[in-house]
Amino acid sequence: MRESTESWAELLRDCRRRGMRDPELVVGDGATGLWKALAEVFPAARHQRCWVHTARNVTNSLPKSAQPGATKAMQEIYNAEDRAHAEKAIEAFEKTYGAKWPKAVAKITDDAEELLAFYDFPAEHWIHLRTTNPIESTFSTVRLRTKVTRGAGSPAAALAMLFKLVESAQARWRAITGAHLVPLVRAGARFESGILVRVEPTKD
């Protein structure tokens, strides 16, 4: 209900009670409550900052004249062919914009590790991991329908309505690219710049 640490922790604890184990990667925006709660409930989970939110925050910190160039420069980072090229693109971004707009640049350089975490997963999954847009799109679909109802009458009715809306929307969702690689990720396989380098032995 809120973005506070305790509100997020309550949600995550419920997930753990129902059998969820530490995620391999959690994608989120800059809300500190989520990250603090993860450290408590799912400490093994890695963090990925959403590039859509980050790019929006950066451009909002720049004058309009600099925004188109900065947007293209950020695309060079998160669309880079591998982590090494992404790191070089960050260096170029800092060199270009750092002197005039250090606060805008810091939004990337300070969180570089969490912005580039997706590079340690299968390349086929990168498009799904760089942003929270997949889940944001689901919320948008629900909000669009629920806004016109002006209330569902009761919590139970609201939950039922939300379930049916999501169930209907899922028919149009994009399937996960490289779905066959998900079990490898969960088994602890190592990827470098999107390429499988080692499969960890299965633990009994």
Short mmCIF file of C-alpha atoms in Angstrom, two decimals, residues 15-182:
data_model
loop_
_atom_site.label_atom_id
_atom_site.label_comp_id
_atom_site.label_asym_id
_atom_site.label_seq_id
_atom_site.Cartn_x
_atom_site.Cartn_y
_atom_site.Cartn_z
CA CYS A 15 5.86 -14.40 -0.62
CA ARG A 16 8.44 -16.28 1.45
CA ARG A 17 5.74 -17.85 3.64
CA ARG A 18 4.05 -19.15 0.50
CA GLY A 19 7.24 -20.87 -0.65
CA MET A 20 9.08 -18.28 -2.72
CA ARG A 21 12.87 -18.47 -2.42
CA ASP A 22 15.37 -15.71 -3.06
CA PRO A 23 14.93 -14.34 -6.60
CA GLU A 24 18.01 -14.27 -8.81
CA LEU A 25 17.31 -10.64 -9.74
CA VAL A 26 14.78 -8.02 -8.67
CA VAL A 27 14.01 -5.14 -11.02
CA GLY A 28 12.73 -1.91 -9.50
CA ASP A 29 12.86 1.87 -9.57
CA GLY A 30 14.73 4.10 -7.14
CA ALA A 31 12.34 3.63 -4.21
CA THR A 32 14.62 2.82 -1.28
CA GLY A 33 11.92 0.94 0.65
CA LEU A 34 12.04 -2.02 -1.75
CA TRP A 35 15.81 -2.41 -1.64
CA LYS A 36 15.96 -2.22 2.16
CA ALA A 37 13.19 -4.79 2.46
CA LEU A 38 14.96 -7.12 0.05
CA ALA A 39 18.10 -6.98 2.16
CA GLU A 40 16.02 -8.23 5.09
CA VAL A 41 13.80 -10.84 3.46
CA PHE A 42 15.63 -11.99 0.31
CA PRO A 43 19.26 -10.99 0.94
CA ALA A 44 20.66 -13.18 -1.84
CA ALA A 45 18.66 -11.41 -4.55
CA ARG A 46 20.60 -9.13 -6.88
CA HIS A 47 19.27 -5.70 -7.80
CA GLN A 48 18.57 -4.20 -11.21
CA ARG A 49 17.53 -0.57 -11.47
CA CYS A 50 14.89 0.18 -14.09
CA TRP A 51 16.37 2.00 -17.07
CA VAL A 52 13.09 3.67 -18.02
CA HIS A 53 12.82 5.31 -14.60
CA THR A 54 16.51 6.17 -14.55
CA ALA A 55 16.47 7.72 -18.02
CA ARG A 56 13.41 9.78 -17.09
CA ASN A 57 15.10 11.03 -13.92
CA VAL A 58 18.26 11.94 -15.83
CA THR A 59 16.49 13.83 -18.61
CA ASN A 60 14.35 15.70 -16.06
CA SER A 61 17.60 16.95 -14.52
CA LEU A 62 18.84 18.34 -17.84
CA PRO A 63 17.84 21.37 -19.90
CA LYS A 64 15.65 20.58 -22.89
CA SER A 65 18.48 21.35 -25.30
CA ALA A 66 20.60 18.56 -23.83
CA GLN A 67 17.86 15.95 -23.48
CA PRO A 68 17.87 14.43 -27.01
CA GLY A 69 21.62 13.85 -26.96
CA ALA A 70 21.53 12.46 -23.43
CA THR A 71 18.71 10.10 -24.33
CA LYS A 72 20.70 8.73 -27.25
CA ALA A 73 23.80 8.42 -25.06
CA MET A 74 21.88 6.44 -22.45
CA GLN A 75 20.57 4.12 -25.15
CA GLU A 76 24.20 3.43 -26.05
CA ILE A 77 24.65 2.18 -22.48
CA TYR A 78 21.72 -0.18 -22.02
CA ASN A 79 21.70 -1.37 -25.64
CA ALA A 80 25.44 -2.08 -25.65
CA GLU A 81 26.55 -5.48 -26.94
CA ASP A 82 28.12 -6.42 -23.59
CA ARG A 83 29.05 -5.08 -20.16
CA ALA A 84 32.47 -3.81 -21.28
CA HIS A 85 30.94 -1.65 -24.00
CA ALA A 86 28.25 -0.46 -21.59
CA GLU A 87 30.91 0.64 -19.09
CA LYS A 88 32.72 2.55 -21.84
CA ALA A 89 29.43 4.19 -22.81
CA ILE A 90 28.97 5.30 -19.18
CA GLU A 91 32.45 6.82 -19.23
CA ALA A 92 31.57 8.66 -22.44
CA PHE A 93 28.32 9.89 -20.91
CA GLU A 94 30.15 11.22 -17.87
CA LYS A 95 32.77 12.91 -20.03
CA THR A 96 30.13 14.61 -22.16
CA TYR A 97 27.70 15.76 -19.45
CA GLY A 98 29.56 15.54 -16.14
CA ALA A 99 31.13 19.00 -16.11
CA LYS A 100 27.88 20.90 -16.63
CA TRP A 101 25.35 18.56 -15.05
CA PRO A 102 27.08 16.37 -12.43
CA LYS A 103 23.87 15.63 -10.51
CA ALA A 104 22.24 14.19 -13.62
CA VAL A 105 25.30 12.09 -14.42
CA ALA A 106 25.50 10.82 -10.82
CA LYS A 107 22.10 9.17 -11.27
CA ILE A 108 23.90 6.74 -13.58
CA THR A 109 27.45 6.58 -12.22
CA ASP A 110 26.36 6.11 -8.61
CA ASP A 111 24.10 3.18 -9.54
CA ALA A 112 26.17 1.75 -12.40
CA GLU A 113 26.49 -1.72 -10.89
CA GLU A 114 22.75 -2.06 -10.39
CA LEU A 115 21.99 -0.56 -13.79
CA LEU A 116 24.24 -3.11 -15.53
CA ALA A 117 23.31 -6.20 -13.49
CA PHE A 118 21.22 -7.59 -16.36
CA TYR A 119 24.40 -8.22 -18.37
CA ASP A 120 25.16 -11.18 -16.05
CA PHE A 121 22.06 -12.99 -17.29
CA PRO A 122 21.25 -14.63 -20.65
CA ALA A 123 21.30 -12.14 -23.51
CA GLU A 124 17.88 -13.42 -24.51
CA HIS A 125 16.52 -12.12 -21.19
CA TRP A 126 18.02 -8.62 -21.31
CA ILE A 127 14.97 -7.04 -22.93
CA HIS A 128 12.84 -8.30 -20.03
CA LEU A 129 15.27 -7.34 -17.25
CA ARG A 130 16.28 -3.77 -18.09
CA THR A 131 13.01 -2.21 -17.03
CA THR A 132 9.92 -2.65 -14.89
CA ASN A 133 7.75 -1.92 -17.94
CA PRO A 134 6.40 -5.49 -18.25
CA ILE A 135 4.72 -5.27 -14.82
CA GLU A 136 3.98 -1.55 -15.21
CA SER A 137 2.06 -2.37 -18.39
CA THR A 138 -0.05 -4.88 -16.47
CA PHE A 139 -0.84 -2.28 -13.82
CA SER A 140 -1.80 0.21 -16.53
CA THR A 141 -4.27 -2.28 -18.00
CA VAL A 142 -5.84 -2.82 -14.57
CA ARG A 143 -5.95 0.90 -13.74
CA LEU A 144 -7.59 1.70 -17.06
CA ARG A 145 -10.49 -0.64 -16.29
CA THR A 146 -10.84 -0.05 -12.55
CA LYS A 147 -10.80 3.74 -12.84
CA VAL A 148 -14.16 3.77 -14.61
CA THR A 149 -15.81 1.42 -12.10
CA ARG A 150 -15.36 3.93 -9.22
CA GLY A 151 -15.00 1.19 -6.64
CA ALA A 152 -15.70 -2.52 -6.65
CA GLY A 153 -17.96 -2.60 -3.57
CA SER A 154 -15.79 -4.75 -1.32
CA PRO A 155 -12.18 -5.98 -1.04
CA ALA A 156 -13.25 -9.46 -2.19
CA ALA A 157 -15.03 -8.06 -5.23
CA ALA A 158 -12.04 -5.86 -6.03
CA LEU A 159 -9.68 -8.84 -5.86
CA ALA A 160 -11.93 -10.92 -8.10
CA MET A 161 -12.17 -8.09 -10.63
CA LEU A 162 -8.41 -7.56 -10.66
CA PHE A 163 -7.82 -11.28 -11.15
CA LYS A 164 -10.16 -11.45 -14.12
CA LEU A 165 -8.61 -8.33 -15.67
CA VAL A 166 -5.09 -9.76 -15.43
CA GLU A 167 -6.27 -13.18 -16.60
CA SER A 168 -7.78 -11.54 -19.69
CA ALA A 169 -4.73 -9.33 -20.31
CA GLN A 170 -2.27 -12.22 -20.18
CA ALA A 171 -3.52 -13.51 -23.51
CA ARG A 172 -1.75 -10.55 -25.14
CA TRP A 173 1.48 -10.69 -23.12
CA ARG A 174 4.77 -11.21 -24.82
CA ALA A 175 6.33 -14.59 -24.03
CA ILE A 176 9.73 -14.71 -22.35
CA THR A 177 12.51 -14.88 -24.91
CA GLY A 178 14.79 -17.83 -24.18
CA ALA A 179 12.40 -19.39 -21.69
CA HIS A 180 14.43 -22.62 -21.82
CA LEU A 181 17.30 -20.77 -20.11
CA VAL A 182 15.30 -19.89 -16.99
#
